[in-house]
Amino acid sequence: MNRIVFLLLISIFYQSGFAQQDGYWDKDRATTKEIIVSARDRIIIKTDDFPVGTTELIYRITLLDDNQKMAGSLVSVLKAIPDPTGISQGSAGAVFLLSRISGDDKSKYAVFSSNELALAYQKNGKMDQACLAQETPLSKDAKRLSIDKSSCLKSATRNLWFGFESSNWIMKQKIVLEVVPWVDTKLSRGWTLENRKFVINQCKTSALARKLANSDDFCICIQEKIQKKYKFQEFQDLLAIEQAKAYKDSGESCVNETGVSSGIYADLRTQAAVFTKKGEYGRAIEQYLRMINDKKATAIDYANIGYAYIITKQYGKAIKFLQEGEKLDDTELLVKLNLAHAYLLNDEYRNAKSIYKEYQSQNVNESLSWTQKIKQDFTSFKKAGIKNDDFERVLKLVE
């Protein structure tokens, strides 16, 4: 018999060694309760709170005669099995976990996922609402419940309720209930699917995220950094101003990572181009101003915001930003041309004339000449209701 038991234990350790999980038996928050049940009585026992990240548990029930003592606690047994998968390997696990002693008495029991269901059982004795029911009286039992296989842990919050019904109609019974939770190390930090979604959704409301056409990657980056630094409950316990700083610090780090920063401003340019095409110049200006304020604008961005200010008849602002664009790149002719337009429409013909004349022999890009671009722009201005007696004068100047 000893040889058989030894071989069974070897089997447990061998199989668990190849299925090691990242977690631990939480012996500090194990439930161990010894209860006296009166004859023909029903009682319910609530477990201690399960720690965050509990994905499975082992429980052991033992009925003892008076003055009997447990041969070994469940916690001490589990120290020899580092992985819960080793407990479910057929009869070996059952032999190892069951008490080596028990009394002659037997009891039915059921496991419930809420206090209300357990109280109903205590009143009427019905087990139909139990997530696990043992209707055949036993003197001892041991089982493993996992979150992916048992409805008990799927529906429970932080506790389970065990209900016992005495099968002794004359004498009281002594029942020992032991429950030990297995805690997944990663999940113990509290970052459930819903909690991760919470942080991502909060990120999406930030000013920086709103600059992006698609902020998913950016907000996932922030969520991962916050998750790495804090347990979820620690993050929840921060003051609102401290949470805001955590978002800001993580956001700055994510922006500086490869691809994220360029993606933000590429999205802003795309949005601005769409607004310009729709004739929504005010919204296009907003996108360019974000880039300018972040010091991420190119000379072309300055040329485009200058054009948007011109088409909305804000000539002074157009001149201001186009002059800034000149400082950034003095060779960008779209900046030069829009600056000439702004001077012309702001009644500064002399300044406009010198620019129009200076670059009349050049192209603004590889296929469009300076003169052709002037004609296109003047046509667009007229359609927008912008008129100026000097348009023809400028065309004669450059032709």
C-alpha positions as a Python dict, from the first residue, in 0.01 Angstrom:
ca = {
    (1, 'M'): (0, 0, 0),
    (2, 'N'): (282, 238, 86),
    (3, 'R'): (444, 166, -249),
    (4, 'I'): (121, 251, -433),
    (5, 'V'): (77, 580, -244),
    (6, 'F'): (442, 669, -308),
    (7, 'L'): (403, 609, -681),
    (8, 'L'): (84, 817, -688),
    (9, 'L'): (260, 1111, -520),
    (10, 'I'): (547, 1083, -768),
    (11, 'S'): (286, 1109, -1043),
    (12, 'I'): (144, 1428, -890),
    (13, 'F'): (481, 1600, -868),
    (14, 'Y'): (586, 1487, -1217),
    (15, 'Q'): (270, 1615, -1383),
    (16, 'S'): (255, 1941, -1188),
    (17, 'G'): (617, 2010, -1278),
    (18, 'F'): (520, 2034, -1646),
    (19, 'A'): (214, 2251, -1584),
    (20, 'Q'): (353, 2501, -1336),
    (21, 'Q'): (136, 2809, -1302),
    (22, 'D'): (245, 3156, -1202),
    (23, 'G'): (84, 3187, -861),
    (24, 'Y'): (80, 3064, -501),
    (25, 'W'): (-135, 2906, -233),
    (26, 'D'): (-235, 3191, -3),
    (27, 'K'): (-202, 3020, 333),
    (28, 'D'): (-237, 3352, 517),
    (29, 'R'): (-595, 3392, 392),
    (30, 'A'): (-699, 3030, 416),
    (31, 'T'): (-1024, 2946, 594),
    (32, 'T'): (-1010, 2687, 873),
    (33, 'K'): (-1323, 2646, 1084),
    (34, 'E'): (-1435, 2377, 1323),
    (35, 'I'): (-1812, 2370, 1368),
    (36, 'I'): (-2049, 2178, 1587),
    (37, 'V'): (-2373, 2085, 1412),
    (38, 'S'): (-2668, 1984, 1622),
    (39, 'A'): (-2863, 1669, 1537),
    (40, 'R'): (-3092, 1710, 1234),
    (41, 'D'): (-2974, 2070, 1193),
    (42, 'R'): (-2858, 2273, 891),
    (43, 'I'): (-2591, 2542, 915),
    (44, 'I'): (-2406, 2770, 669),
    (45, 'I'): (-2044, 2879, 690),
    (46, 'K'): (-1902, 3178, 504),
    (47, 'T'): (-1541, 3156, 392),
    (48, 'D'): (-1296, 3432, 468),
    (49, 'D'): (-1251, 3688, 189),
    (50, 'F'): (-1063, 3549, -108),
    (51, 'P'): (-768, 3765, -215),
    (52, 'V'): (-779, 3954, -545),
    (53, 'G'): (-660, 3724, -823),
    (54, 'T'): (-809, 3403, -682),
    (55, 'T'): (-861, 3170, -979),
    (56, 'E'): (-914, 2843, -796),
    (57, 'L'): (-930, 2689, -452),
    (58, 'I'): (-903, 2361, -269),
    (59, 'Y'): (-1141, 2271, 10),
    (60, 'R'): (-1143, 1979, 249),
    (61, 'I'): (-1428, 1868, 474),
    (62, 'T'): (-1369, 1627, 761),
    (63, 'L'): (-1618, 1497, 1019),
    (64, 'L'): (-1456, 1408, 1353),
    (65, 'D'): (-1568, 1218, 1656),
    (66, 'D'): (-1533, 1394, 1992),
    (67, 'N'): (-1171, 1459, 2094),
    (68, 'Q'): (-1032, 1361, 1752),
    (69, 'K'): (-762, 1589, 1608),
    (70, 'M'): (-667, 1653, 1245),
    (71, 'A'): (-363, 1455, 1132),
    (72, 'G'): (-237, 1747, 924),
    (73, 'S'): (-377, 2077, 806),
    (74, 'L'): (-468, 2134, 441),
    (75, 'V'): (-215, 2417, 421),
    (76, 'S'): (67, 2184, 525),
    (77, 'V'): (-45, 1929, 265),
    (78, 'L'): (-49, 2191, -12),
    (79, 'K'): (306, 2300, 65),
    (80, 'A'): (414, 1980, -106),
    (81, 'I'): (212, 2062, -420),
    (82, 'P'): (324, 2398, -565),
    (83, 'D'): (80, 2388, -856),
    (84, 'P'): (-300, 2336, -841),
    (85, 'T'): (-294, 2130, -1162),
    (86, 'G'): (-116, 1855, -973),
    (87, 'I'): (-418, 1810, -750),
    (88, 'S'): (-654, 1720, -1030),
    (89, 'Q'): (-454, 1427, -1166),
    (90, 'G'): (-704, 1150, -1097),
    (91, 'S'): (-711, 945, -778),
    (92, 'A'): (-363, 1050, -668),
    (93, 'G'): (-478, 1398, -579),
    (94, 'A'): (-781, 1268, -392),
    (95, 'V'): (-577, 1021, -185),
    (96, 'F'): (-325, 1286, -95),
    (97, 'L'): (-574, 1555, 9),
    (98, 'L'): (-824, 1351, 208),
    (99, 'S'): (-778, 1329, 584),
    (100, 'R'): (-621, 1017, 713),
    (101, 'I'): (-879, 1014, 992),
    (102, 'S'): (-1246, 1089, 1020),
    (103, 'G'): (-1534, 997, 1240),
    (104, 'D'): (-1826, 764, 1184),
    (105, 'D'): (-2071, 1050, 1124),
    (106, 'K'): (-2161, 1167, 778),
    (107, 'S'): (-2305, 1488, 637),
    (108, 'K'): (-2455, 1626, 319),
    (109, 'Y'): (-2321, 1961, 202),
    (110, 'A'): (-2366, 2222, -70),
    (111, 'V'): (-2169, 2526, -188),
    (112, 'F'): (-2339, 2858, -269),
    (113, 'S'): (-2214, 3173, -439),
    (114, 'S'): (-2425, 3420, -237),
    (115, 'N'): (-2552, 3466, 115),
    (116, 'E'): (-2913, 3484, -3),
    (117, 'L'): (-2896, 3141, -170),
    (118, 'A'): (-2727, 2992, 136),
    (119, 'L'): (-2993, 3131, 372),
    (120, 'A'): (-3266, 2986, 150),
    (121, 'Y'): (-3098, 2645, 173),
    (122, 'Q'): (-3071, 2671, 550),
    (123, 'K'): (-3445, 2736, 565),
    (124, 'N'): (-3576, 2477, 319),
    (125, 'G'): (-3289, 2231, 267),
    (126, 'K'): (-3313, 2250, -113),
    (127, 'M'): (-2984, 2228, -303),
    (128, 'D'): (-3116, 2322, -649),
    (129, 'Q'): (-2959, 2671, -629),
    (130, 'A'): (-2619, 2538, -520),
    (131, 'C'): (-2318, 2565, -751),
    (132, 'L'): (-2200, 2233, -606),
    (133, 'A'): (-2416, 1979, -420),
    (134, 'Q'): (-2315, 1661, -236),
    (135, 'E'): (-2643, 1485, -163),
    (136, 'T'): (-2487, 1155, -53),
    (137, 'P'): (-2369, 1188, 309),
    (138, 'L'): (-1990, 1163, 347),
    (139, 'S'): (-1750, 1152, 640),
    (140, 'K'): (-1480, 1335, 443),
    (141, 'D'): (-1435, 1502, 106),
    (142, 'A'): (-1187, 1721, -84),
    (143, 'K'): (-1222, 1902, -414),
    (144, 'R'): (-1059, 2162, -634),
    (145, 'L'): (-1274, 2441, -783),
    (146, 'S'): (-1135, 2651, -1069),
    (147, 'I'): (-1272, 2968, -1222),
    (148, 'D'): (-1277, 2821, -1572),
    (149, 'K'): (-1461, 2501, -1476),
    (150, 'S'): (-1679, 2583, -1176),
    (151, 'S'): (-1980, 2811, -1164),
    (152, 'C'): (-1901, 2869, -796),
    (153, 'L'): (-1602, 3091, -869),
    (154, 'K'): (-1754, 3234, -1186),
    (155, 'S'): (-2047, 3384, -1000),
    (156, 'A'): (-1893, 3445, -658),
    (157, 'T'): (-1747, 3777, -558),
    (158, 'R'): (-1503, 3743, -269),
    (159, 'N'): (-1657, 3453, -70),
    (160, 'L'): (-1835, 3118, -88),
    (161, 'W'): (-2095, 2980, 153),
    (162, 'F'): (-2087, 2614, 259),
    (163, 'G'): (-2410, 2460, 383),
    (164, 'F'): (-2413, 2141, 595),
    (165, 'E'): (-2699, 1917, 694),
    (166, 'S'): (-2644, 1671, 979),
    (167, 'S'): (-2721, 1307, 901),
    (168, 'N'): (-2712, 1214, 1270),
    (169, 'W'): (-3063, 1238, 1412),
    (170, 'I'): (-2952, 1190, 1771),
    (171, 'M'): (-2602, 1325, 1835),
    (172, 'K'): (-2427, 1647, 1740),
    (173, 'Q'): (-2150, 1643, 1475),
    (174, 'K'): (-1807, 1808, 1458),
    (175, 'I'): (-1715, 1935, 1110),
    (176, 'V'): (-1379, 2081, 1006),
    (177, 'L'): (-1389, 2299, 691),
    (178, 'E'): (-1063, 2408, 529),
    (179, 'V'): (-1046, 2630, 217),
    (180, 'V'): (-720, 2747, 61),
    (181, 'P'): (-725, 2990, -237),
    (182, 'W'): (-480, 2978, -527),
    (183, 'V'): (-381, 3331, -633),
    (184, 'D'): (-271, 3408, -986),
    (185, 'T'): (25, 3644, -948),
    (186, 'K'): (-65, 3859, -1247),
    (187, 'L'): (-436, 3884, -1163),
    (188, 'S'): (-359, 3956, -797),
    (189, 'R'): (-268, 4308, -904),
    (190, 'G'): (-636, 4363, -977),
    (191, 'W'): (-608, 4444, -1347),
    (192, 'T'): (-917, 4264, -1470),
    (193, 'L'): (-1056, 4320, -1819),
    (194, 'E'): (-1307, 4574, -1688),
    (195, 'N'): (-1042, 4762, -1489),
    (196, 'R'): (-812, 4784, -1792),
    (197, 'K'): (-1102, 4915, -2001),
    (198, 'F'): (-1168, 5177, -1731),
    (199, 'V'): (-817, 5324, -1761),
    (200, 'I'): (-821, 5313, -2143),
    (201, 'N'): (-1158, 5491, -2158),
    (202, 'Q'): (-1032, 5756, -1915),
    (203, 'C'): (-729, 5807, -2138),
    (204, 'K'): (-947, 5859, -2445),
    (205, 'T'): (-1100, 6171, -2284),
    (206, 'S'): (-759, 6339, -2242),
    (207, 'A'): (-657, 6636, -2456),
    (208, 'L'): (-361, 6447, -2600),
    (209, 'A'): (-572, 6146, -2703),
    (210, 'R'): (-824, 6372, -2872),
    (211, 'K'): (-551, 6486, -3109),
    (212, 'L'): (-542, 6135, -3255),
    (213, 'A'): (-775, 6002, -3520),
    (214, 'N'): (-722, 5660, -3360),
    (215, 'S'): (-605, 5677, -2998),
    (216, 'D'): (-623, 5303, -2924),
    (217, 'D'): (-248, 5228, -2938),
    (218, 'F'): (-162, 5541, -2742),
    (219, 'C'): (-412, 5464, -2463),
    (220, 'I'): (-309, 5099, -2443),
    (221, 'C'): (48, 5219, -2396),
    (222, 'I'): (-64, 5441, -2106),
    (223, 'Q'): (-270, 5160, -1951),
    (224, 'E'): (27, 4921, -1963),
    (225, 'K'): (257, 5172, -1793),
    (226, 'I'): (6, 5245, -1516),
    (227, 'Q'): (-62, 4872, -1473),
    (228, 'K'): (311, 4804, -1436),
    (229, 'K'): (356, 5078, -1175),
    (230, 'Y'): (41, 5031, -963),
    (231, 'K'): (-193, 4763, -844),
    (232, 'F'): (-543, 4862, -952),
    (233, 'Q'): (-659, 4933, -600),
    (234, 'E'): (-349, 5145, -537),
    (235, 'F'): (-431, 5346, -848),
    (236, 'Q'): (-793, 5384, -739),
    (237, 'D'): (-681, 5511, -398),
    (238, 'L'): (-480, 5798, -551),
    (239, 'L'): (-622, 6148, -530),
    (240, 'A'): (-777, 6278, -852),
    (241, 'I'): (-482, 6515, -901),
    (242, 'E'): (-239, 6225, -849),
    (243, 'Q'): (-424, 6011, -1104),
    (244, 'A'): (-413, 6299, -1352),
    (245, 'K'): (-36, 6322, -1305),
    (246, 'A'): (-2, 5946, -1360),
    (247, 'Y'): (-189, 5979, -1689),
    (248, 'K'): (22, 6279, -1789),
    (249, 'D'): (357, 6119, -1703),
    (250, 'S'): (266, 5795, -1879),
    (251, 'G'): (136, 5991, -2178),
    (252, 'E'): (461, 6186, -2215),
    (253, 'S'): (654, 5862, -2204),
    (254, 'C'): (429, 5703, -2467),
    (255, 'V'): (454, 6006, -2695),
    (256, 'N'): (833, 5979, -2690),
    (257, 'E'): (828, 5613, -2784),
    (258, 'T'): (895, 5517, -3146),
    (259, 'G'): (605, 5583, -3377),
    (260, 'V'): (360, 5728, -3126),
    (261, 'S'): (468, 6092, -3150),
    (262, 'S'): (486, 6092, -3531),
    (263, 'G'): (149, 5918, -3541),
    (264, 'I'): (-15, 6189, -3335),
    (265, 'Y'): (91, 6470, -3567),
    (266, 'A'): (32, 6269, -3883),
    (267, 'D'): (-325, 6223, -3764),
    (268, 'L'): (-357, 6596, -3693),
    (269, 'R'): (-242, 6679, -4046),
    (270, 'T'): (-486, 6428, -4193),
    (271, 'Q'): (-771, 6578, -3993),
    (272, 'A'): (-671, 6932, -4094),
    (273, 'A'): (-662, 6832, -4463),
    (274, 'V'): (-1009, 6680, -4436),
    (275, 'F'): (-1146, 6995, -4269),
    (276, 'T'): (-985, 7215, -4534),
    (277, 'K'): (-1138, 7007, -4814),
    (278, 'K'): (-1480, 7046, -4650),
    (279, 'G'): (-1429, 7421, -4615),
    (280, 'E'): (-1421, 7394, -4234),
    (281, 'Y'): (-1120, 7623, -4203),
    (282, 'G'): (-1174, 7706, -3837),
    (283, 'R'): (-1142, 7340, -3740),
    (284, 'A'): (-839, 7300, -3968),
    (285, 'I'): (-674, 7595, -3790),
    (286, 'E'): (-731, 7422, -3454),
    (287, 'Q'): (-532, 7116, -3568),
    (288, 'Y'): (-241, 7324, -3695),
    (289, 'L'): (-235, 7531, -3376),
    (290, 'R'): (-201, 7212, -3169),
    (291, 'M'): (110, 7117, -3367),
    (292, 'I'): (250, 7469, -3344),
    (293, 'N'): (191, 7487, -2967),
    (294, 'D'): (364, 7150, -2927),
    (295, 'K'): (655, 7278, -3142),
    (296, 'K'): (596, 6995, -3391),
    (297, 'A'): (484, 7203, -3691),
    (298, 'T'): (674, 7199, -4021),
    (299, 'A'): (708, 7487, -4268),
    (300, 'I'): (425, 7331, -4474),
    (301, 'D'): (204, 7336, -4163),
    (302, 'Y'): (273, 7708, -4130),
    (303, 'A'): (196, 7757, -4500),
    (304, 'N'): (-135, 7576, -4456),
    (305, 'I'): (-245, 7763, -4144),
    (306, 'G'): (-151, 8087, -4319),
    (307, 'Y'): (-373, 7994, -4614),
    (308, 'A'): (-660, 7905, -4376),
    (309, 'Y'): (-630, 8245, -4207),
    (310, 'I'): (-627, 8417, -4549),
    (311, 'I'): (-936, 8236, -4673),
    (312, 'T'): (-1117, 8336, -4349),
    (313, 'K'): (-1000, 8698, -4393),
    (314, 'Q'): (-773, 8702, -4087),
    (315, 'Y'): (-480, 8865, -4265),
    (316, 'G'): (-289, 8988, -3960),
    (317, 'K'): (-278, 8637, -3808),
    (318, 'A'): (-181, 8495, -4146),
    (319, 'I'): (118, 8729, -4166),
    (320, 'K'): (225, 8644, -3810),
    (321, 'F'): (231, 8265, -3862),
    (322, 'L'): (377, 8282, -4213),
    (323, 'Q'): (666, 8490, -4085),
    (324, 'E'): (726, 8222, -3822),
    (325, 'G'): (723, 7965, -4101),
    (326, 'E'): (989, 8163, -4288),
    (327, 'K'): (1218, 8138, -3984),
    (328, 'L'): (1168, 7763, -3980),
    (329, 'D'): (1249, 7717, -4350),
    (330, 'D'): (1336, 8019, -4565),
    (331, 'T'): (1333, 7808, -4883),
    (332, 'E'): (972, 7689, -4866),
    (333, 'L'): (798, 7880, -5147),
    (334, 'L'): (443, 7796, -5033),
    (335, 'V'): (517, 7996, -4718),
    (336, 'K'): (656, 8280, -4931),
    (337, 'L'): (359, 8283, -5168),
    (338, 'N'): (96, 8279, -4892),
    (339, 'L'): (284, 8557, -4715),
    (340, 'A'): (267, 8763, -5038),
    (341, 'H'): (-110, 8696, -5056),
    (342, 'A'): (-154, 8804, -4693),
    (343, 'Y'): (40, 9128, -4752),
    (344, 'L'): (-163, 9200, -5067),
    (345, 'L'): (-500, 9151, -4896),
    (346, 'N'): (-382, 9346, -4593),
    (347, 'D'): (-319, 9650, -4818),
    (348, 'E'): (58, 9609, -4806),
    (349, 'Y'): (111, 9597, -5183),
    (350, 'R'): (476, 9700, -5175),
    (351, 'N'): (573, 9404, -4948),
    (352, 'A'): (361, 9168, -5159),
    (353, 'K'): (509, 9292, -5488),
    (354, 'S'): (868, 9224, -5386),
    (355, 'I'): (787, 8860, -5300),
    (356, 'Y'): (574, 8802, -5613),
    (357, 'K'): (851, 8939, -5833),
    (358, 'E'): (1142, 8761, -5661),
    (359, 'Y'): (1019, 8404, -5717),
    (360, 'Q'): (830, 8440, -6047),
    (361, 'S'): (1073, 8216, -6235),
    (362, 'Q'): (1055, 7927, -5989),
    (363, 'N'): (817, 7637, -5919),
    (364, 'V'): (641, 7594, -5586),
    (365, 'N'): (676, 7215, -5629),
    (366, 'E'): (801, 6970, -5891),
    (367, 'S'): (506, 7025, -6127),
    (368, 'L'): (345, 7361, -6045),
    (369, 'S'): (495, 7695, -6137),
    (370, 'W'): (483, 8004, -5919),
    (371, 'T'): (256, 8185, -6168),
    (372, 'Q'): (17, 7888, -6203),
    (373, 'K'): (-19, 7867, -5826),
    (374, 'I'): (-96, 8241, -5803),
    (375, 'K'): (-374, 8200, -6060),
    (376, 'Q'): (-520, 7901, -5871),
    (377, 'D'): (-516, 8088, -5542),
    (378, 'F'): (-677, 8402, -5681),
    (379, 'T'): (-957, 8187, -5830),
    (380, 'S'): (-1010, 8022, -5489),
    (381, 'F'): (-1014, 8363, -5317),
    (382, 'K'): (-1282, 8493, -5555),
    (383, 'K'): (-1499, 8183, -5490),
    (384, 'A'): (-1464, 8251, -5118),
    (385, 'G'): (-1585, 8609, -5169),
    (386, 'I'): (-1243, 8769, -5136),
    (387, 'K'): (-1196, 9047, -5394),
    (388, 'N'): (-906, 9280, -5453),
    (389, 'D'): (-840, 9529, -5732),
    (390, 'D'): (-471, 9434, -5736),
    (391, 'F'): (-525, 9067, -5844),
    (392, 'E'): (-494, 9160, -6215),
    (393, 'R'): (-206, 9390, -6138),
    (394, 'V'): (-13, 9101, -5976),
    (395, 'L'): (-85, 8867, -6267),
    (396, 'K'): (53, 9120, -6515),
    (397, 'L'): (357, 9157, -6293),
    (398, 'V'): (450, 8788, -6301),
    (399, 'E'): (350, 8695, -6658),
}
